[in-house]
Tab-separated table of N, CA and C in Angstrom:
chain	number	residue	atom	x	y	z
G	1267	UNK	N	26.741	-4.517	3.058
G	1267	UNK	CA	27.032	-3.413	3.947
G	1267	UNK	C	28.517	-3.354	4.280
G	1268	UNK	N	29.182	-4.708	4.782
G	1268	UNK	CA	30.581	-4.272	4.730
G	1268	UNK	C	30.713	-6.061	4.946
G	1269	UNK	N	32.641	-6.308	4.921
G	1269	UNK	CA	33.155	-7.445	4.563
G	1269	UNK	C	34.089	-7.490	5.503
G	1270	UNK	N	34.436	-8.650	5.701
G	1270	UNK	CA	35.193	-9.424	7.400
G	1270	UNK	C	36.158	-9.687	6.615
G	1271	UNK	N	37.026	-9.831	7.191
G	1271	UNK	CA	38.747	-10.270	6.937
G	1271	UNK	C	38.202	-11.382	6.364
G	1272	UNK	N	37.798	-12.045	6.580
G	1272	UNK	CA	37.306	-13.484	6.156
G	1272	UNK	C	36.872	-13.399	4.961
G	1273	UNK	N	36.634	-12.515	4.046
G	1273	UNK	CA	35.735	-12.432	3.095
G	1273	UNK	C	34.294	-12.793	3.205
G	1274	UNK	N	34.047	-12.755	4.337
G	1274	UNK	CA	32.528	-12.550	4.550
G	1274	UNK	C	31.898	-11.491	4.766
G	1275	UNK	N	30.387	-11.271	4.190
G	1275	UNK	CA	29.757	-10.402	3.982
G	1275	UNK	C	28.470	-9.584	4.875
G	1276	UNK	N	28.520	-8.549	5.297
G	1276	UNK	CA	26.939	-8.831	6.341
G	1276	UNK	C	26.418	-8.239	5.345
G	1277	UNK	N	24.829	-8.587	4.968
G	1277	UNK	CA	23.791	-7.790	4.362
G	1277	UNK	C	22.655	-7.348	4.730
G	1278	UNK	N	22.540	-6.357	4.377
G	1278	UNK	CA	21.040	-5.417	5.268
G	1278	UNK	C	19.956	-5.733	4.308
G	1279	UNK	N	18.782	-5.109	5.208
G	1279	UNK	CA	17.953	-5.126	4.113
G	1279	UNK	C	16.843	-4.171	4.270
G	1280	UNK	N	15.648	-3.847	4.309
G	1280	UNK	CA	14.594	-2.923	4.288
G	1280	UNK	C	14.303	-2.980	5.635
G	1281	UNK	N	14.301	-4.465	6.514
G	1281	UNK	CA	14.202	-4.754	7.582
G	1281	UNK	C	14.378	-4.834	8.572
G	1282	UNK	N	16.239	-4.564	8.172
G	1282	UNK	CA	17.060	-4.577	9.155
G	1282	UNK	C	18.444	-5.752	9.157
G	1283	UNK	N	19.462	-5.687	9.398
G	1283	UNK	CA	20.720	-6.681	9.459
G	1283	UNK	C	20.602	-7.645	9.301
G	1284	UNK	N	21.248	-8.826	8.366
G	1284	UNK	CA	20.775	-10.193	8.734
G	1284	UNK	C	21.603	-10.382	9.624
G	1285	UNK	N	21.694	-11.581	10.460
G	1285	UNK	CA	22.092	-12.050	11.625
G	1285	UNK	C	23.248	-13.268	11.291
G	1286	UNK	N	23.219	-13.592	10.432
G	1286	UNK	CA	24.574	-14.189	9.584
G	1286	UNK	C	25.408	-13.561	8.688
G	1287	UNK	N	26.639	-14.002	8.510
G	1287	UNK	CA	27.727	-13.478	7.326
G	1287	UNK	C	26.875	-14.364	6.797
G	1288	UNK	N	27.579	-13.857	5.072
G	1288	UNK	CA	27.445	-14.706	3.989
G	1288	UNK	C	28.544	-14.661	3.517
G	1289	UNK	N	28.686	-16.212	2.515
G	1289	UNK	CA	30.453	-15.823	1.652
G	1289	UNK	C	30.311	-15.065	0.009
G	1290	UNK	N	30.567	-14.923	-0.564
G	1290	UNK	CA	30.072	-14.483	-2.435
G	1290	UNK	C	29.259	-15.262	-2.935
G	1291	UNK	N	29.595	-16.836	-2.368
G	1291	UNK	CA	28.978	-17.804	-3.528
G	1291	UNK	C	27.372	-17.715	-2.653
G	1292	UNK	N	26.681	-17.443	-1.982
G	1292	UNK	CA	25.563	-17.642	-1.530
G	1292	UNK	C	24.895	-16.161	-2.396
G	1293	UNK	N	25.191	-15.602	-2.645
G	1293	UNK	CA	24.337	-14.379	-2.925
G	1293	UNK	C	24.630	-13.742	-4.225
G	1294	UNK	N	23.716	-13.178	-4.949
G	1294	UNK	CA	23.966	-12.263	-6.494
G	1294	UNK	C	23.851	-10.834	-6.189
G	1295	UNK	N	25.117	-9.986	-6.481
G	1295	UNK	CA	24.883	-8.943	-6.224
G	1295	UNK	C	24.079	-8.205	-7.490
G	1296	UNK	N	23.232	-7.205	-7.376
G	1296	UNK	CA	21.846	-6.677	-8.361
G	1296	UNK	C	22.779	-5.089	-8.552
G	1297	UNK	N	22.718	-4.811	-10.072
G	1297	UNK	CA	23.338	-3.599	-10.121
G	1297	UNK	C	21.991	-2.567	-9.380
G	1298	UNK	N	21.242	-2.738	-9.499
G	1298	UNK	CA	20.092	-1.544	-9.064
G	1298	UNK	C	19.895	-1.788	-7.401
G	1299	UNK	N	20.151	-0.162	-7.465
G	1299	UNK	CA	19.996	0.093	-5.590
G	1299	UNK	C	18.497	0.230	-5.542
G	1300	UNK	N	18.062	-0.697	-4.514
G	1300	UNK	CA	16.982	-1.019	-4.072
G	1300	UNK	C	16.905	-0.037	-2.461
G	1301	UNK	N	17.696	-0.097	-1.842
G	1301	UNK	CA	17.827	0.177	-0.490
G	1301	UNK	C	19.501	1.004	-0.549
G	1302	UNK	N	19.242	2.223	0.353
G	1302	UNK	CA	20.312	2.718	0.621
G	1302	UNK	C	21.221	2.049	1.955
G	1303	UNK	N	22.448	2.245	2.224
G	1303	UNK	CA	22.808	1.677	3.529
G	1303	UNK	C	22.350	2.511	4.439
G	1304	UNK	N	21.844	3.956	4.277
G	1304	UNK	CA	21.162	4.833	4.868
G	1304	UNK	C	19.660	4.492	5.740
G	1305	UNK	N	19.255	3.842	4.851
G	1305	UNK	CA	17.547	3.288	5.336
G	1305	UNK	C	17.922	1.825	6.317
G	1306	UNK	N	18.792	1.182	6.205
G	1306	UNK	CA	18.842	-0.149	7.120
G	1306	UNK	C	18.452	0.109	8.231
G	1307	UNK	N	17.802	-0.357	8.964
G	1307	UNK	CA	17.668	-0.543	9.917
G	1307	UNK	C	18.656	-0.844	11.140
G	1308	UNK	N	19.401	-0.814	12.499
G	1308	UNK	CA	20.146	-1.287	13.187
G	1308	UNK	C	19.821	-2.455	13.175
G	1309	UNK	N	18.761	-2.829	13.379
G	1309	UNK	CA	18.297	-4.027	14.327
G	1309	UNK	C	18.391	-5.356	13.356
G	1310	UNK	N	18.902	-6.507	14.218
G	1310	UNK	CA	19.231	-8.141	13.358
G	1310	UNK	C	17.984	-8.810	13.301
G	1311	UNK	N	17.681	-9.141	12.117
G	1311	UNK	CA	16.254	-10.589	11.725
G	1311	UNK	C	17.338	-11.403	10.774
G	1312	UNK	N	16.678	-12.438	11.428
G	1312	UNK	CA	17.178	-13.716	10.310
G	1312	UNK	C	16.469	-13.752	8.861
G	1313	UNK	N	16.769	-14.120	8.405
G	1313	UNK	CA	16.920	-14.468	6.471
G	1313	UNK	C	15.453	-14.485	6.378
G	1314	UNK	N	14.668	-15.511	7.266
G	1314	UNK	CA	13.151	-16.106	7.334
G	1314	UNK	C	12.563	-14.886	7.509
G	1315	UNK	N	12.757	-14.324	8.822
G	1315	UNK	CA	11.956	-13.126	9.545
G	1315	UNK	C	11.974	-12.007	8.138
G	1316	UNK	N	13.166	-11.589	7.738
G	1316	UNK	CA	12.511	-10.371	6.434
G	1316	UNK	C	11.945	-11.162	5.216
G	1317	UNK	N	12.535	-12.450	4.582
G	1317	UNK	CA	11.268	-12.722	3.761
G	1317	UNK	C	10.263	-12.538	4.467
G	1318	UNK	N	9.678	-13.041	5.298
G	1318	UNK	CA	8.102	-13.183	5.688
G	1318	UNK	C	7.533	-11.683	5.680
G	1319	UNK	N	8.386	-10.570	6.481
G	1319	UNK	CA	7.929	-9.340	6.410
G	1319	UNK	C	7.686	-8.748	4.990
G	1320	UNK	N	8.174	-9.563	4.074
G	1320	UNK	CA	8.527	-8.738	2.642
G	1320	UNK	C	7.222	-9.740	1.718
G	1321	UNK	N	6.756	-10.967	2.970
G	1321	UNK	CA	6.041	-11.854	1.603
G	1321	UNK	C	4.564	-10.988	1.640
G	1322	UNK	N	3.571	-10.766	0.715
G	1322	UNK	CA	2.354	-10.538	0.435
G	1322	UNK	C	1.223	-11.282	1.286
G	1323	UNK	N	1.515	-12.470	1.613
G	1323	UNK	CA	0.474	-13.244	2.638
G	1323	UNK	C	1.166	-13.560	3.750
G	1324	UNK	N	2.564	-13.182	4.273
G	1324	UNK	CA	2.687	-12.905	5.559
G	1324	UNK	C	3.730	-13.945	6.013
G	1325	UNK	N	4.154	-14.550	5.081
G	1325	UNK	CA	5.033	-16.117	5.426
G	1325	UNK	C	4.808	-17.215	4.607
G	1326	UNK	N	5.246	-18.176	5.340
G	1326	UNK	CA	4.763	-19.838	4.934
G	1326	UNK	C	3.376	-20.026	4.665
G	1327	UNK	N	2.726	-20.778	3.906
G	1327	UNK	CA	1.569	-21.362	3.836
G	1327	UNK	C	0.314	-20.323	3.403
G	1328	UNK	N	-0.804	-20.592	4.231
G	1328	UNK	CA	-1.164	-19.238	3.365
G	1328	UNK	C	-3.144	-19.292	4.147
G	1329	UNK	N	-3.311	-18.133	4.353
G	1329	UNK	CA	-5.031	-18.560	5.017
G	1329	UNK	C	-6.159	-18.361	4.404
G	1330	UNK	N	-6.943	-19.290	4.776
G	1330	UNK	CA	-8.156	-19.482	4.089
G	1330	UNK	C	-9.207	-19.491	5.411
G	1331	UNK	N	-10.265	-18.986	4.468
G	1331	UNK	CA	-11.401	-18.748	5.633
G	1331	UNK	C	-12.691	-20.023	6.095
G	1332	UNK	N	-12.899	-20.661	5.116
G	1332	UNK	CA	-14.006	-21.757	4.939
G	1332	UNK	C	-14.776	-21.008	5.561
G	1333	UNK	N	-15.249	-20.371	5.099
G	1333	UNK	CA	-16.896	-19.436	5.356
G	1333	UNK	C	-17.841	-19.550	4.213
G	1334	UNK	N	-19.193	-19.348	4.967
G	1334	UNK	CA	-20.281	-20.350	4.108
G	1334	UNK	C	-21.098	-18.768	3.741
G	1335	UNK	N	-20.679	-18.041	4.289
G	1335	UNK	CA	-21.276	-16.558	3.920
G	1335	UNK	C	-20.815	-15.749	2.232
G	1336	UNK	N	-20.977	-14.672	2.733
G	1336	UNK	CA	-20.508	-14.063	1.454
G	1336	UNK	C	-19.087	-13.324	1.971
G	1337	UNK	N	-18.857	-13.412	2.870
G	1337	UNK	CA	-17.008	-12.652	3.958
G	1337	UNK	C	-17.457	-11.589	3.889
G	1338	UNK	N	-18.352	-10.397	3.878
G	1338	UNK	CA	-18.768	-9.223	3.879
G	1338	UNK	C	-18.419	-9.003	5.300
G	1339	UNK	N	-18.538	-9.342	6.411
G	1339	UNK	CA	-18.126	-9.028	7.728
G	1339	UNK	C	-16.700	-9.360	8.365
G	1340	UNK	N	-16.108	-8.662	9.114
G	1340	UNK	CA	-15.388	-9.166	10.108
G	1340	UNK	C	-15.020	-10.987	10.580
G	1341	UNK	N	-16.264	-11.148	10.702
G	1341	UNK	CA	-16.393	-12.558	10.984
G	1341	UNK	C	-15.197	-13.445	9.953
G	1342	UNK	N	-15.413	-12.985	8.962
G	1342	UNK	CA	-14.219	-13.673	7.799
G	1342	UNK	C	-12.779	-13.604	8.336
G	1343	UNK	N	-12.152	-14.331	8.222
G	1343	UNK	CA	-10.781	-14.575	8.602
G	1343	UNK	C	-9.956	-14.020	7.580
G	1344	UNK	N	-10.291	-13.678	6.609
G	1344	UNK	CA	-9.725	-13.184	5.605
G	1344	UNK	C	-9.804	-11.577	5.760
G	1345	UNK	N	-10.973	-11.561	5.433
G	1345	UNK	CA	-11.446	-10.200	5.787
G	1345	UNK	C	-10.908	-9.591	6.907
G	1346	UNK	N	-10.428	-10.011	8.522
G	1346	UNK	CA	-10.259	-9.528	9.337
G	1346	UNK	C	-9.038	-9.426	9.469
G	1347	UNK	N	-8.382	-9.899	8.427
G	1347	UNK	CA	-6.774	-9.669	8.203
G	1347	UNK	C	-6.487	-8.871	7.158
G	1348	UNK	N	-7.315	-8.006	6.231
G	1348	UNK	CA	-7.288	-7.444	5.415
G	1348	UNK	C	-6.215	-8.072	4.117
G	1349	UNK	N	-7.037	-9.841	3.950
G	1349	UNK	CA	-6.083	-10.538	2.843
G	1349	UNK	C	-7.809	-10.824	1.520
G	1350	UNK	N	-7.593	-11.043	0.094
G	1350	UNK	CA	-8.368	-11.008	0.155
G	1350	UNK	C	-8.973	-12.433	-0.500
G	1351	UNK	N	-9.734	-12.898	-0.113
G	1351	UNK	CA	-9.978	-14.554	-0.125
G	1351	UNK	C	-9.574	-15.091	-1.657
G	1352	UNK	N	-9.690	-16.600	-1.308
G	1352	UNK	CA	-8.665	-17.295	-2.490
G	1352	UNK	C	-9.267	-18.640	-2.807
G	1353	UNK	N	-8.722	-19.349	-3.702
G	1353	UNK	CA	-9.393	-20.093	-4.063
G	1353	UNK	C	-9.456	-21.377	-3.567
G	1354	UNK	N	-8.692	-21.275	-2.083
G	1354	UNK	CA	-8.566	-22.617	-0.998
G	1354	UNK	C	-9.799	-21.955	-0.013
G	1355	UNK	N	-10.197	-20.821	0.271
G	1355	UNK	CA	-10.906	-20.519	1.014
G	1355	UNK	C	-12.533	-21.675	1.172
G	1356	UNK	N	-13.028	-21.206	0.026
G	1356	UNK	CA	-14.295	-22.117	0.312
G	1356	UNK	C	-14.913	-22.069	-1.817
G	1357	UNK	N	-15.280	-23.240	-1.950
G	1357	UNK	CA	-15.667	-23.632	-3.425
G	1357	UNK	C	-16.077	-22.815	-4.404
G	1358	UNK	N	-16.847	-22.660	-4.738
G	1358	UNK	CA	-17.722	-21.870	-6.006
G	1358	UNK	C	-18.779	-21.004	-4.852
G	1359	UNK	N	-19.161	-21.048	-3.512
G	1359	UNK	CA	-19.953	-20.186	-3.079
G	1359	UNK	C	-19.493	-18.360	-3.027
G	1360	UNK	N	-20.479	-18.008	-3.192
G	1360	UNK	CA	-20.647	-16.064	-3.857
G	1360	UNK	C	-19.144	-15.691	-2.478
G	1361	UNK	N	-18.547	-15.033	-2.592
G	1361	UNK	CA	-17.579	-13.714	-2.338
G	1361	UNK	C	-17.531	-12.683	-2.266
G	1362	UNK	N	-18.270	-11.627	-1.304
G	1362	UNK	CA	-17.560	-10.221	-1.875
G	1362	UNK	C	-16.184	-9.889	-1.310
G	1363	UNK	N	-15.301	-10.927	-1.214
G	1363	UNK	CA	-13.923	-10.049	-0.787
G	1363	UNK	C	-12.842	-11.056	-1.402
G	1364	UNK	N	-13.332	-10.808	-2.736
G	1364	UNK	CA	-12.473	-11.365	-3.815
G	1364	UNK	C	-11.614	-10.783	-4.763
């Protein structure tokens, strides 16, 4: 987005500002515009906070339901997060939200 006397860098993202400079050597610039400086957001998240917004299961680690059912209901932890169960969830028992 723009560069400090310092040669440091702030970078935006889909999310919003990161909350640190960076110097050149931390980052690869990508010829393809992904994001305009138009769409940034004002608002600062750290580095962690937009990966996690940007990861598919929501962050670090990852959830499993250990349900002895078939997860067809709410009751599923999976299900009630609209993720859809995996193969830490629970063994070879039937699934419909696979």
């Amino acid at each position: 987005m723009s560069v400090t006397d310092h040669n440091l860098y702030k970078l935006g993202t889909k999310y919003g500002v990161l909350n640190q400079l960076y110097s050149r050597n931390e980052f690869t610039v990508c010829e393809e515009k992904f994001v305009n400086i138009d769409e940034v957001p004002s608002r600062t998240c750290s580095l962690r906070e937009c990966a996690r917004k940007d990861s598919n299961l929501g962050g670090q680690g990852f959830q499993h339901c250990n349900c002895t059912g078939e997860c067809n209901s709410n009751r599923c932890k999976c299900k009630k997060m609209h993720v859809l169960c995996n193969s830490k969830c629970h063994k070879s028992l039937s699934c419909k939200n696979k």
